Short mmCIF file of C-alpha atoms and ligand atoms in Angstrom, two decimals:
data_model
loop_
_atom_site.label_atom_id
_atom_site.label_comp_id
_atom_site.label_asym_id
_atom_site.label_seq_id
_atom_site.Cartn_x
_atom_site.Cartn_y
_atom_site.Cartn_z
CA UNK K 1 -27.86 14.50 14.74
CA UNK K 2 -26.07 12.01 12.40
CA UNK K 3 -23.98 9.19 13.81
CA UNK K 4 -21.23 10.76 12.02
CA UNK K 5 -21.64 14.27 14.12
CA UNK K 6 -22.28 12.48 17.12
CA UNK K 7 -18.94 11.06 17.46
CA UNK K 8 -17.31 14.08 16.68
CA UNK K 9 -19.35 15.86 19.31
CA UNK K 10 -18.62 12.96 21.71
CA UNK K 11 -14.72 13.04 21.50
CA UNK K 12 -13.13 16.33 22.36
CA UNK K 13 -9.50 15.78 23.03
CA UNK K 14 -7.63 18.39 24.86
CA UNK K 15 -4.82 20.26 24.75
CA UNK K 16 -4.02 22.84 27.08
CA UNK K 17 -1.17 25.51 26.87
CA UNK K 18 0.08 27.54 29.12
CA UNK K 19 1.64 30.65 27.45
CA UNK K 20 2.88 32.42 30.55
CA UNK K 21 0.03 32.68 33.02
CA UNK K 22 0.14 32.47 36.81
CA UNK K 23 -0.53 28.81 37.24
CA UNK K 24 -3.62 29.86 38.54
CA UNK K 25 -5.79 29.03 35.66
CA UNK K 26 -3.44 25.89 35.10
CA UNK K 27 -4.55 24.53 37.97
CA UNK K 28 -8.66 24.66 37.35
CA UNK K 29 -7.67 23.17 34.00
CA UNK K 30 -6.39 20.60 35.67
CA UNK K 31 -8.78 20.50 38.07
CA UNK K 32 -11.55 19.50 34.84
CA UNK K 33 -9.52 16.02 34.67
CA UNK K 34 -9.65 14.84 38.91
CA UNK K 35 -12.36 12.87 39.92
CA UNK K 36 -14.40 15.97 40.82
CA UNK K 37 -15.27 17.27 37.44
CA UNK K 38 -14.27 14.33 35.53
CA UNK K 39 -14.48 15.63 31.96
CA UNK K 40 -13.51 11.75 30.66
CA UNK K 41 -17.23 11.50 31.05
CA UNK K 42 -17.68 13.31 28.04
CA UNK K 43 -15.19 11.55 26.14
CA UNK K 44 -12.56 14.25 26.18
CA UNK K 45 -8.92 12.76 27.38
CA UNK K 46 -5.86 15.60 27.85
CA UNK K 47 -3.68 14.21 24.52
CA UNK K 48 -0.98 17.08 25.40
CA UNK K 49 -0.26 16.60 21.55
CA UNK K 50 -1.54 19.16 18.98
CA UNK K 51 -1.35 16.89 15.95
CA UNK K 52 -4.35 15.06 17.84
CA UNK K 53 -5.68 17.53 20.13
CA UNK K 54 -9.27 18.88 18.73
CA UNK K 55 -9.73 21.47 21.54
CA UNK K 56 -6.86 23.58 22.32
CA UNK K 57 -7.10 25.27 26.38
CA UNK K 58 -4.71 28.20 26.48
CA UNK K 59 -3.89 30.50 29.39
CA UNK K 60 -2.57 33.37 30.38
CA UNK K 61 -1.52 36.49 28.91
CA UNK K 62 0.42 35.52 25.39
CA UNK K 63 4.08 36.94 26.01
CA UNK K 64 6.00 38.01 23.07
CA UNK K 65 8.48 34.80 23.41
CA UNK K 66 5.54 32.67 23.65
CA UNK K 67 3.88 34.06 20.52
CA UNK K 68 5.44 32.03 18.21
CA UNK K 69 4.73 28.67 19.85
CA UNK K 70 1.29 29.25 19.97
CA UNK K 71 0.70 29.88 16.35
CA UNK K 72 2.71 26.89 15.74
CA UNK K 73 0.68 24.55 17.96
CA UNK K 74 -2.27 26.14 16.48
CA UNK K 75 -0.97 25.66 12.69
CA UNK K 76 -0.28 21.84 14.22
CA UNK K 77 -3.63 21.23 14.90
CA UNK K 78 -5.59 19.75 12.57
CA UNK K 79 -9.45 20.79 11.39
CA UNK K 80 -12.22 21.14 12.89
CA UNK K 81 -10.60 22.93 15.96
CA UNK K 82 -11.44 24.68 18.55
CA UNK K 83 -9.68 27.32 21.03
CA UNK K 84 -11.04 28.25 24.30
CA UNK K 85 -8.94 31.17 26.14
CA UNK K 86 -9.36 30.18 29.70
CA UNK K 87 -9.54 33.48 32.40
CA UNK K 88 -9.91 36.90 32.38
CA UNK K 89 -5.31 36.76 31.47
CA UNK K 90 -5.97 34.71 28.14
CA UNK K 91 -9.30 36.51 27.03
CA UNK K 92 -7.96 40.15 27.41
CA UNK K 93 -4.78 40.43 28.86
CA UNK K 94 -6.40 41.83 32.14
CA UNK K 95 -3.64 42.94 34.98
CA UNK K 96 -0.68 42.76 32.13
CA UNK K 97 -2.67 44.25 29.64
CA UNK K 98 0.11 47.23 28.25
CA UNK K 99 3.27 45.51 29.46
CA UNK K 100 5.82 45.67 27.12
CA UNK K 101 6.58 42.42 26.84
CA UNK K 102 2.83 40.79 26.49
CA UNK K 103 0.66 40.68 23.37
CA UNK K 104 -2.78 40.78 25.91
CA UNK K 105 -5.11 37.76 25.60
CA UNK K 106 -4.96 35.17 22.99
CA UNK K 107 -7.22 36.72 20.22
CA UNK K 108 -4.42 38.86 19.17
CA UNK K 109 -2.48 35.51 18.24
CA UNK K 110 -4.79 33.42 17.05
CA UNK K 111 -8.31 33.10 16.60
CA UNK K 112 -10.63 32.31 19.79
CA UNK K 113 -13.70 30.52 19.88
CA UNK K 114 -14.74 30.92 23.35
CA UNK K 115 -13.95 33.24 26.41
CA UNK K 116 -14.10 31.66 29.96
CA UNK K 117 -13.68 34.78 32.59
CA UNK K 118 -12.84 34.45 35.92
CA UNK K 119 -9.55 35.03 37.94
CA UNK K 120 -8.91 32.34 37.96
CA UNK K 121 -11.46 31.13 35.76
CA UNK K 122 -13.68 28.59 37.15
CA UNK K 123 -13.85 24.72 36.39
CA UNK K 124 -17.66 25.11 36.42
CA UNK K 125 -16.96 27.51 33.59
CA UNK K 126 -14.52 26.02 31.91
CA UNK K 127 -17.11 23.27 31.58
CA UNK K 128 -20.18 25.04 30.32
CA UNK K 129 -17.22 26.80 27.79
CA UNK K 130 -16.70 23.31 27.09
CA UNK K 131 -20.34 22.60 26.17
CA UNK K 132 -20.67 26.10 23.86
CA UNK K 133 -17.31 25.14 22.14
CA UNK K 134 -18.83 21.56 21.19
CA UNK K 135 -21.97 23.54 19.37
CA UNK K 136 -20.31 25.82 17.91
CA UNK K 137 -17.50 23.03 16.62
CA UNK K 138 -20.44 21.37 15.30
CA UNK K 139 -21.68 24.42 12.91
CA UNK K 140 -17.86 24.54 12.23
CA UNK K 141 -17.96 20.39 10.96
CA UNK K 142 -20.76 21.40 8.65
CA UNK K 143 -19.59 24.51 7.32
CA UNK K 144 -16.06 22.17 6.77
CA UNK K 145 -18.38 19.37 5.14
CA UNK K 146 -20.55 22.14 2.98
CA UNK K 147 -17.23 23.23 1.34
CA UNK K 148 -15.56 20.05 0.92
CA UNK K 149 -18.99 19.04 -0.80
CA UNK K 150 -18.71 21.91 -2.88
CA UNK C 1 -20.97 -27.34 6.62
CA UNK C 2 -18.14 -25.85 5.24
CA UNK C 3 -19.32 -22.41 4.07
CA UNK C 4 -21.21 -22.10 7.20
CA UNK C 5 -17.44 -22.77 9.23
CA UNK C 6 -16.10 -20.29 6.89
CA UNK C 7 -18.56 -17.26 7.86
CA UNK C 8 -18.17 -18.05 11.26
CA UNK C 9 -14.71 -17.43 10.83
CA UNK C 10 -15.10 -14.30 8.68
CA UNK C 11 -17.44 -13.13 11.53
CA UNK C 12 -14.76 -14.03 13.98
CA UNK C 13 -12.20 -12.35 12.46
CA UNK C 14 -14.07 -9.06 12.15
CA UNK C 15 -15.95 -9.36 15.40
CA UNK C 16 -12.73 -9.66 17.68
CA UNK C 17 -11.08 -6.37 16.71
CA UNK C 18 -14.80 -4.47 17.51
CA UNK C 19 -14.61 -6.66 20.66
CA UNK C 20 -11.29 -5.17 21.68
CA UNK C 21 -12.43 -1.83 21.19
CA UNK C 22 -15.36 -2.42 23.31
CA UNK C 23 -12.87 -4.08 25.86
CA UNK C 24 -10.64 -1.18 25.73
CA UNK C 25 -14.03 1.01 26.57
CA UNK C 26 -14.84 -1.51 29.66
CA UNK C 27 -11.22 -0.75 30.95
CA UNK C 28 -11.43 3.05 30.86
CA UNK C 29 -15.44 2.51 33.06
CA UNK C 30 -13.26 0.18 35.26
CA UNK C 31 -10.32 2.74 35.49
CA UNK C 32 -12.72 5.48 36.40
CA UNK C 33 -14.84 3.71 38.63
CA UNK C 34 -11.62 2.82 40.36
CA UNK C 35 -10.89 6.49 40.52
CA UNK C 36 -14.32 7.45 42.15
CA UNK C 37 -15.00 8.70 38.65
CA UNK C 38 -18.09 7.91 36.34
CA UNK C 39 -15.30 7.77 33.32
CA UNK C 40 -16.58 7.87 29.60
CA UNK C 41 -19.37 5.46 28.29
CA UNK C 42 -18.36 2.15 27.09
CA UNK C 43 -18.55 2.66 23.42
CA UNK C 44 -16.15 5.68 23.62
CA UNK C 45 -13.36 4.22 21.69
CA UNK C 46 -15.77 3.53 18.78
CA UNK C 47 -16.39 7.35 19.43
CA UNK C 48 -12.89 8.11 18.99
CA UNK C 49 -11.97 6.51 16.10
CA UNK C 50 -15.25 8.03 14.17
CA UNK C 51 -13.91 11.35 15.17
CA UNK C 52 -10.59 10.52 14.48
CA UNK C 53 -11.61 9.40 10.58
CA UNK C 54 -13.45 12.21 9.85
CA UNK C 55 -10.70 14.66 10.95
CA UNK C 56 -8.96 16.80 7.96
CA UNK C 57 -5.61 14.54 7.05
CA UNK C 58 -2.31 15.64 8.18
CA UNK C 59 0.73 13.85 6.78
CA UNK C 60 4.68 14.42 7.25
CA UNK C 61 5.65 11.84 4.75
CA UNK C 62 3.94 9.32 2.50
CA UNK C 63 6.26 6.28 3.89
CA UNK C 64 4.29 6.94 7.35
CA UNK C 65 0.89 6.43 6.21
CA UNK C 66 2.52 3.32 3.76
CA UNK C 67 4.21 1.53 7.25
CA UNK C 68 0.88 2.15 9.04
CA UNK C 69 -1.34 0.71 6.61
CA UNK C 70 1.68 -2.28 6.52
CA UNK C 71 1.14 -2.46 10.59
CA UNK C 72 -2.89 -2.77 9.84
CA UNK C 73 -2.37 -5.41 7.60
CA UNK C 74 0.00 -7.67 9.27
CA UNK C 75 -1.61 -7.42 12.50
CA UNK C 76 -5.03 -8.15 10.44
CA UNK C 77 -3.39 -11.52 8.58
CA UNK C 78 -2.04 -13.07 12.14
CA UNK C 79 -5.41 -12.68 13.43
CA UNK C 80 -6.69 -14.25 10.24
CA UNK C 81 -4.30 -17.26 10.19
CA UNK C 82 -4.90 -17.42 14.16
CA UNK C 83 -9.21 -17.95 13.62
CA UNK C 84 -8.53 -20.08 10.32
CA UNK C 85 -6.94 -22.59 12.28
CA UNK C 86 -3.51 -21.60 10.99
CA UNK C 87 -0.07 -22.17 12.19
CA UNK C 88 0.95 -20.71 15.49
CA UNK C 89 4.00 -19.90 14.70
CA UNK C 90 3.34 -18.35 11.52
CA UNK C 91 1.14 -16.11 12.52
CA UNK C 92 3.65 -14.88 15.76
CA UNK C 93 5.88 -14.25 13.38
CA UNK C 94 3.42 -12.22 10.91
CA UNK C 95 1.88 -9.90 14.24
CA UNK C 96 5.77 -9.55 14.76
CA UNK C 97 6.30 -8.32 10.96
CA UNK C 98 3.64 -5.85 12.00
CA UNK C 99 5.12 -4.50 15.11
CA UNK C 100 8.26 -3.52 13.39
CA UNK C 101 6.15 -1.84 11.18
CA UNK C 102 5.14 0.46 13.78
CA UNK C 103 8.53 1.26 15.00
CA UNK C 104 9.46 1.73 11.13
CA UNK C 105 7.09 4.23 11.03
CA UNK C 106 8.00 6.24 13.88
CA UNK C 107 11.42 5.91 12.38
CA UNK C 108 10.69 7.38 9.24
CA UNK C 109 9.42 10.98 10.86
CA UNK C 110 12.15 13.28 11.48
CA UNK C 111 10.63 14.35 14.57
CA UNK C 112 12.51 13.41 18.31
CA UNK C 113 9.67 12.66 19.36
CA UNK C 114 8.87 10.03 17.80
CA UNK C 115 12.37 8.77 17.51
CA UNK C 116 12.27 8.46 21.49
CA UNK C 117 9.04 6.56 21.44
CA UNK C 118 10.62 4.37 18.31
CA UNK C 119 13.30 3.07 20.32
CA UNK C 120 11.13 2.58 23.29
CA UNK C 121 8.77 0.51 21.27
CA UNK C 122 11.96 -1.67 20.24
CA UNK C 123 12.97 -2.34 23.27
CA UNK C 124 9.18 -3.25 24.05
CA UNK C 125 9.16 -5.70 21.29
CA UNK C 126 12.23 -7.27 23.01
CA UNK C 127 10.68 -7.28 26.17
CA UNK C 128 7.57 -9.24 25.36
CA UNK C 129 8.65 -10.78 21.94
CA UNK C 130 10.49 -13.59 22.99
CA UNK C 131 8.41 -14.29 26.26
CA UNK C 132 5.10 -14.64 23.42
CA UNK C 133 7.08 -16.66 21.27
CA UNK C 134 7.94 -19.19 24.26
CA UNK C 135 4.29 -19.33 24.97
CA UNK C 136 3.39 -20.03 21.54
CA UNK C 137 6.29 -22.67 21.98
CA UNK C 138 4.93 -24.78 25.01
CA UNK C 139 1.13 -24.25 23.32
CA UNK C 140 2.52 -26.51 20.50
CA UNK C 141 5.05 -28.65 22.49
CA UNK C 142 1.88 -29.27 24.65
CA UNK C 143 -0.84 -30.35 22.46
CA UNK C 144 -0.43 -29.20 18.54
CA UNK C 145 1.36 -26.11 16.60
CA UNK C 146 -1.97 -26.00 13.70
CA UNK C 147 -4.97 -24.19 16.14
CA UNK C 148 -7.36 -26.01 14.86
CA UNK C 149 -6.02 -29.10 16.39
CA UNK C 150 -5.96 -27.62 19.98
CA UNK C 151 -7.83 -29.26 22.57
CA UNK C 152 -8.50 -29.26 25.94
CA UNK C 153 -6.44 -29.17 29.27
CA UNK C 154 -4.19 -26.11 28.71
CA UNK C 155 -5.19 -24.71 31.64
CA UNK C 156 -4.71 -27.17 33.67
CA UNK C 157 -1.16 -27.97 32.15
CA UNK C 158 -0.35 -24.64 31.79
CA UNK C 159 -1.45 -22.64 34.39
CA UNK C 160 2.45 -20.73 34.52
CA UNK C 161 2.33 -20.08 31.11
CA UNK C 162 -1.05 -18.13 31.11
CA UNK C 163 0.25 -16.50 34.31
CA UNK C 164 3.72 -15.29 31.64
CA UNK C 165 0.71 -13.85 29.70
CA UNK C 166 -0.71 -11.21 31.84
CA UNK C 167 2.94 -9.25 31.87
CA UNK C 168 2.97 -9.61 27.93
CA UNK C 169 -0.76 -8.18 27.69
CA UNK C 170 0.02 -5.36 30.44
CA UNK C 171 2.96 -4.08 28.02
CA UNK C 172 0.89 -4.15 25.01
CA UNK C 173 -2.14 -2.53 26.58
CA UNK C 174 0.04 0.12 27.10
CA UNK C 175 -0.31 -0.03 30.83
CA UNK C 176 1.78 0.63 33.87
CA UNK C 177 4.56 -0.58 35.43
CA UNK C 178 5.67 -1.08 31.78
CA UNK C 179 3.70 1.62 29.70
CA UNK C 180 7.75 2.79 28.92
CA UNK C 181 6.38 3.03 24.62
CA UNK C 182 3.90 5.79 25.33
CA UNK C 183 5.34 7.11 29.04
CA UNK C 184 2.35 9.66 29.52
CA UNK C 185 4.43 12.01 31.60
CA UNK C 186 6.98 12.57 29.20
CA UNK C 187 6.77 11.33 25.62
CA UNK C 188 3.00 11.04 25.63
CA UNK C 189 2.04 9.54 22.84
CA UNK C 190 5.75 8.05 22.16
CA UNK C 191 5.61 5.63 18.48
CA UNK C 192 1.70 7.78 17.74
CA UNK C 193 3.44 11.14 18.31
CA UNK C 194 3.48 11.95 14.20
CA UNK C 195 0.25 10.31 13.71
CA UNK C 196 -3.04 12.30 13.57
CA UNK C 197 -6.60 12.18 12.18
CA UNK C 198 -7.58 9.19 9.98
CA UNK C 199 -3.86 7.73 10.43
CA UNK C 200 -4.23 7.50 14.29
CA UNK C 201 -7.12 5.72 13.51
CA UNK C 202 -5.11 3.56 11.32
CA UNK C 203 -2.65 2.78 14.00
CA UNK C 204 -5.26 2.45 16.76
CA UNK C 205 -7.40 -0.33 14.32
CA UNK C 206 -4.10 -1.97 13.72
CA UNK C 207 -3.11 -2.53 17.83
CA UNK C 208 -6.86 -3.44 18.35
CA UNK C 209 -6.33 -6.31 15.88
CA UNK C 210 -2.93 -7.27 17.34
CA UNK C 211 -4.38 -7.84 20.77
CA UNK C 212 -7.27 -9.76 18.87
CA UNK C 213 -4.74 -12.38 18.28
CA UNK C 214 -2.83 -12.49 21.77
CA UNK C 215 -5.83 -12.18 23.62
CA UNK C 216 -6.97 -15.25 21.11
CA UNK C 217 -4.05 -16.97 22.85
CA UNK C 218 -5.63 -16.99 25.63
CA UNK C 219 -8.58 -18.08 25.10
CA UNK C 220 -6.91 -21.57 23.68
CA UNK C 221 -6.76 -21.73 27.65
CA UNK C 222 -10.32 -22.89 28.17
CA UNK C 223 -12.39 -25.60 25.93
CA UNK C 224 -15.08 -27.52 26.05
CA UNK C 225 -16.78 -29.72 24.24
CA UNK C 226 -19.77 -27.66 24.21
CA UNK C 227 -19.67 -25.12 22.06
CA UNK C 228 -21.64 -22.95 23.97
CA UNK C 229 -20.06 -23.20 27.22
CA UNK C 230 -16.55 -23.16 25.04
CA UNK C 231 -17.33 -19.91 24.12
CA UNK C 232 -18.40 -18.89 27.33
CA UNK C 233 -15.48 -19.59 29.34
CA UNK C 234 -13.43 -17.92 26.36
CA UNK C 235 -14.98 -15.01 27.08
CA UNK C 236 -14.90 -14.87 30.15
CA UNK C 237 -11.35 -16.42 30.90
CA UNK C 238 -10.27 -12.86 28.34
CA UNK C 239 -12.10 -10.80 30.39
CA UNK C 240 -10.47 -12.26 33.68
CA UNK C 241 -7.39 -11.52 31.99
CA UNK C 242 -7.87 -7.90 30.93
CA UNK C 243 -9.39 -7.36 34.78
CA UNK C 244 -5.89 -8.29 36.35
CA UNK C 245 -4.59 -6.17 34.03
CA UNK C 246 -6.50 -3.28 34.53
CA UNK C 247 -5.89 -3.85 38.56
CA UNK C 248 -2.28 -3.72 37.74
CA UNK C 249 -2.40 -0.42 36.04
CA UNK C 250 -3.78 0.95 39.23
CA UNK C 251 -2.16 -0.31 41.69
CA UNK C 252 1.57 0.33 40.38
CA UNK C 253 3.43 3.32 38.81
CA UNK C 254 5.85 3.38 35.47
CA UNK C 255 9.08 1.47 36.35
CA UNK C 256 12.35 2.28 33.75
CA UNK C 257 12.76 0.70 30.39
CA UNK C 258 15.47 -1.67 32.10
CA UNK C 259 13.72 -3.07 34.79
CA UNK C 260 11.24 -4.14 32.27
CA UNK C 261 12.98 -5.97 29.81
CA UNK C 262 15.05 -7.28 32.78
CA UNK C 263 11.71 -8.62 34.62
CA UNK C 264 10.27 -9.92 31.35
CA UNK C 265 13.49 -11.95 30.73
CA UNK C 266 13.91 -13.02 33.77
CA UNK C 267 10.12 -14.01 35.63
CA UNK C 268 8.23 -13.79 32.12
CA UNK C 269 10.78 -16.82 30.31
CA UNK C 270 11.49 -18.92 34.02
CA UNK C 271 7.24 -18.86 34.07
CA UNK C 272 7.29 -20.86 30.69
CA UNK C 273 9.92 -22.80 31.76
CA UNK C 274 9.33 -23.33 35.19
CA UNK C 275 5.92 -24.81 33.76
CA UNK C 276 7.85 -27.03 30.69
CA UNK C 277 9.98 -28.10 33.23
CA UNK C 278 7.64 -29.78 35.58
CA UNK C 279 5.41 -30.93 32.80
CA UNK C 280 8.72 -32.89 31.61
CA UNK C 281 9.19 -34.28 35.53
CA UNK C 282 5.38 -34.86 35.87
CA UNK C 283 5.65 -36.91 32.28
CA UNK C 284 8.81 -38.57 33.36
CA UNK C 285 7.25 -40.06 36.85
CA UNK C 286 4.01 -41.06 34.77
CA UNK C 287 6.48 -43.50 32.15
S1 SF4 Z 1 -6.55 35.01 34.97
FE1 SF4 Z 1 -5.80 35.21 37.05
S2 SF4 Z 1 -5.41 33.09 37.70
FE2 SF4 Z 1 -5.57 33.10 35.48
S3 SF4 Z 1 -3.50 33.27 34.75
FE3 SF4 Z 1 -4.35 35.35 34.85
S4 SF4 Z 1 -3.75 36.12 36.86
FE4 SF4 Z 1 -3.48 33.89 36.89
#
């Protein structure tokens, strides 16, 4: 690993979303930044900004009104970035899947890197999704590099 | 002699910035440790700003990126006056230049965001401007305005006026009570809110060199004749410094934008003066 990919692994700054979920997942998100799971330790601070956010954390399922904001934090966020769709509400939609006013799960938005399940999902989880996410952000840097090289 | 004098200031002057950053990285350990955390390792903000530069570039205008390069550069010439041996006053004045800059260039988005944190930074700048500017004041009334004619004693005649530092340091740490420029609760990343990728980096080199030069004020506290032990106590006198502040950021919670320009102006100047004022009695008694 280059110096150069080593501080991007090393620096995953968060931004989480919440785009009408219980508060359930909300909270384990949360939960990543108390002392008990402490993701600081890997260098990742919550920036609440998208403009400098690298790894966006949305949950819940994505309601119609929300729909909008979401793409537009998304567009906001600058490359390489990465979205992880925390619990089973973000990833598919799960108990609102077919209401009328929900879009079910993030995907159908905007593109998702990772899936965490769980109801709500797990910090545990959210932390090895975490750890995935920063691999496959690193193919992502080089596949960015390879083309700006090109 | 004299090329070896200029190197060492060369090396100074791009040493201290790095030295911030790796400050700033000690603080966060502290703050976590404090926490019952294990916190990020010490070179993280080197981390950050590598990731930061080699994110894709985002602008909103070209006047943003033109006042943060403006910020970088002022902030970089008042640290360079400050090791040359410069004028004190000159170079206050210069890191001042620069910290309009940054308020300029939260200005110049048309975001509210950034507006908010604009005006917050202003009223930062009068919070801590004018206590600075008295400190750079009784420095010079003390013992000489030019740094390289600074000797010893400050401490010991000063002690108030290093005390009216710690306030001035703990607002442009960004650190509570009086982190009212980038209130994390609300504003989060107040004056920075428009800036991303390589010109966050920008921004983020630009404050590092900027509290080069004030923490650089502080270390005129402590000298020796010894040039090892004078940079020693430096050193450690700086790091004493950015300890109390980090304890203060703990220990207290965000007070309002009034109660900190009000406490600045009020204990931050009667520090300075308090300490002028029995110097003057002190020198009276001794004629
Ligand atoms: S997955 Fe469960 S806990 Fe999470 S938002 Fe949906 S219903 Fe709430």
């Amino acid at each position: 690993m280059t110096l150069e990919e080593k501080m991007r692994m090393r620096s995953p700054w968060i931004m989480h979303f919440d785009t009408g979920s219980c508060n359930g997942c909300d909270l384990e998100v949360w939960a990543l930044l108390t002392p008990r799971y402490d993701v600081e330790r890997f260098g990742a601070v919550n920036r609440a900004n998208p403009k400098q956010a690298d790894v966006l954390l949305v949950t819940g399922p994505v309601t119609k009104r929300c729909e909008d904001r979401l793409r537009n934090l998304y567009e906001q966020t600058p490359e390489p970035k990465l979205v992880i769709a925390c619990g089973d509400c973000a990833s598919t939609g799960a108990p609102f899947h077919n209401c009328y006013n929900v879009n079910g799960g993030v995907d159908k938005v905007i593109p998702v890197d990772v899936y965490v399940p769980g109801c709500a999902c797990r910090p545990e989880a959210l932390i090895d999704a975490l750890v995935l996410g920063l691999s496959m952000w690193r193919e992502k840097v080089q596949k960015m590099v390879g083309e700006e090289g090109r | 002699m004299e090329v070896i004098t200029y190197i060492l200031q060369l090396l100074i002057i791009i040493l201290a910035p790095l030295a911030v950053g790796l400050g700033a990285g000690i603080d966060r350990k502290i703050t976590a440790r404090m926490q019952n955390r294990l916190g990020p390792p010490v070179v993280q903000p080197f981390y950050d700003i590598g990731k930061l530069l080699a994110k894709r570039p985002m602008l909103l205008s070209r006047l943003q990126v033109v006042f943060a390069g403006a910020a970088l550069l002022f902030h970089a010439a008042a640290l360079a006056l400050f090791v040359a041996g410069g004028d004190l006053i000159v170079a206050f004045f210069v890191s001042g230049t620069g910290s309009i800059c940054l308020v300029m260039g939260a200005f110049s988005a048309r975001s509210p965001y950034s507006y908010i944190g604009g005006q917050r930074e202003l009223l930062a700048i009068l919070a801590y401007e004018p206590v600075l500017f008295l400190v750079v004041l009784a420095i010079g009334l003390e013992t000489s305005f030019l740094v390289s004619g600074i000797g010893g004693g400050l401490l010991i005649a000063l002690p108030l006026v290093l005390l009216a530092l710690i306030p001035v340091l703990v607002i442009l740490l960004e650190k509570s009570p009086f982190d009212v420029p980038t209130a994390h609760q609300e504003i989060m990343s107040g004056p920075y809110v428009e800036y991303s990728g390589p010109y966050l980096a920008i921004m983020e080199v630009a404050r590092w060199f900027q509290l080069a030069f004030v923490f650089g004020l502080v270390t005129l506290f402590f000298w020796s004749a010894d040039p090892v032990v004078s940079a020693g106590g430096k050193l450690a006198l700086a790091f004493a410094v950015l300890f109390v502040t980090i304890i203060i950021d703990n220990i207290t919670a965000r007070l309002t934008r009034g109660r900190m320009v009000r406490f600045m102006l009020t204990v931050g100047v009667g520090l300075v003066a308090i300490n002028l004022l029995v110097l003057f009695v002190i020198g009276q008694g001794a004629i």
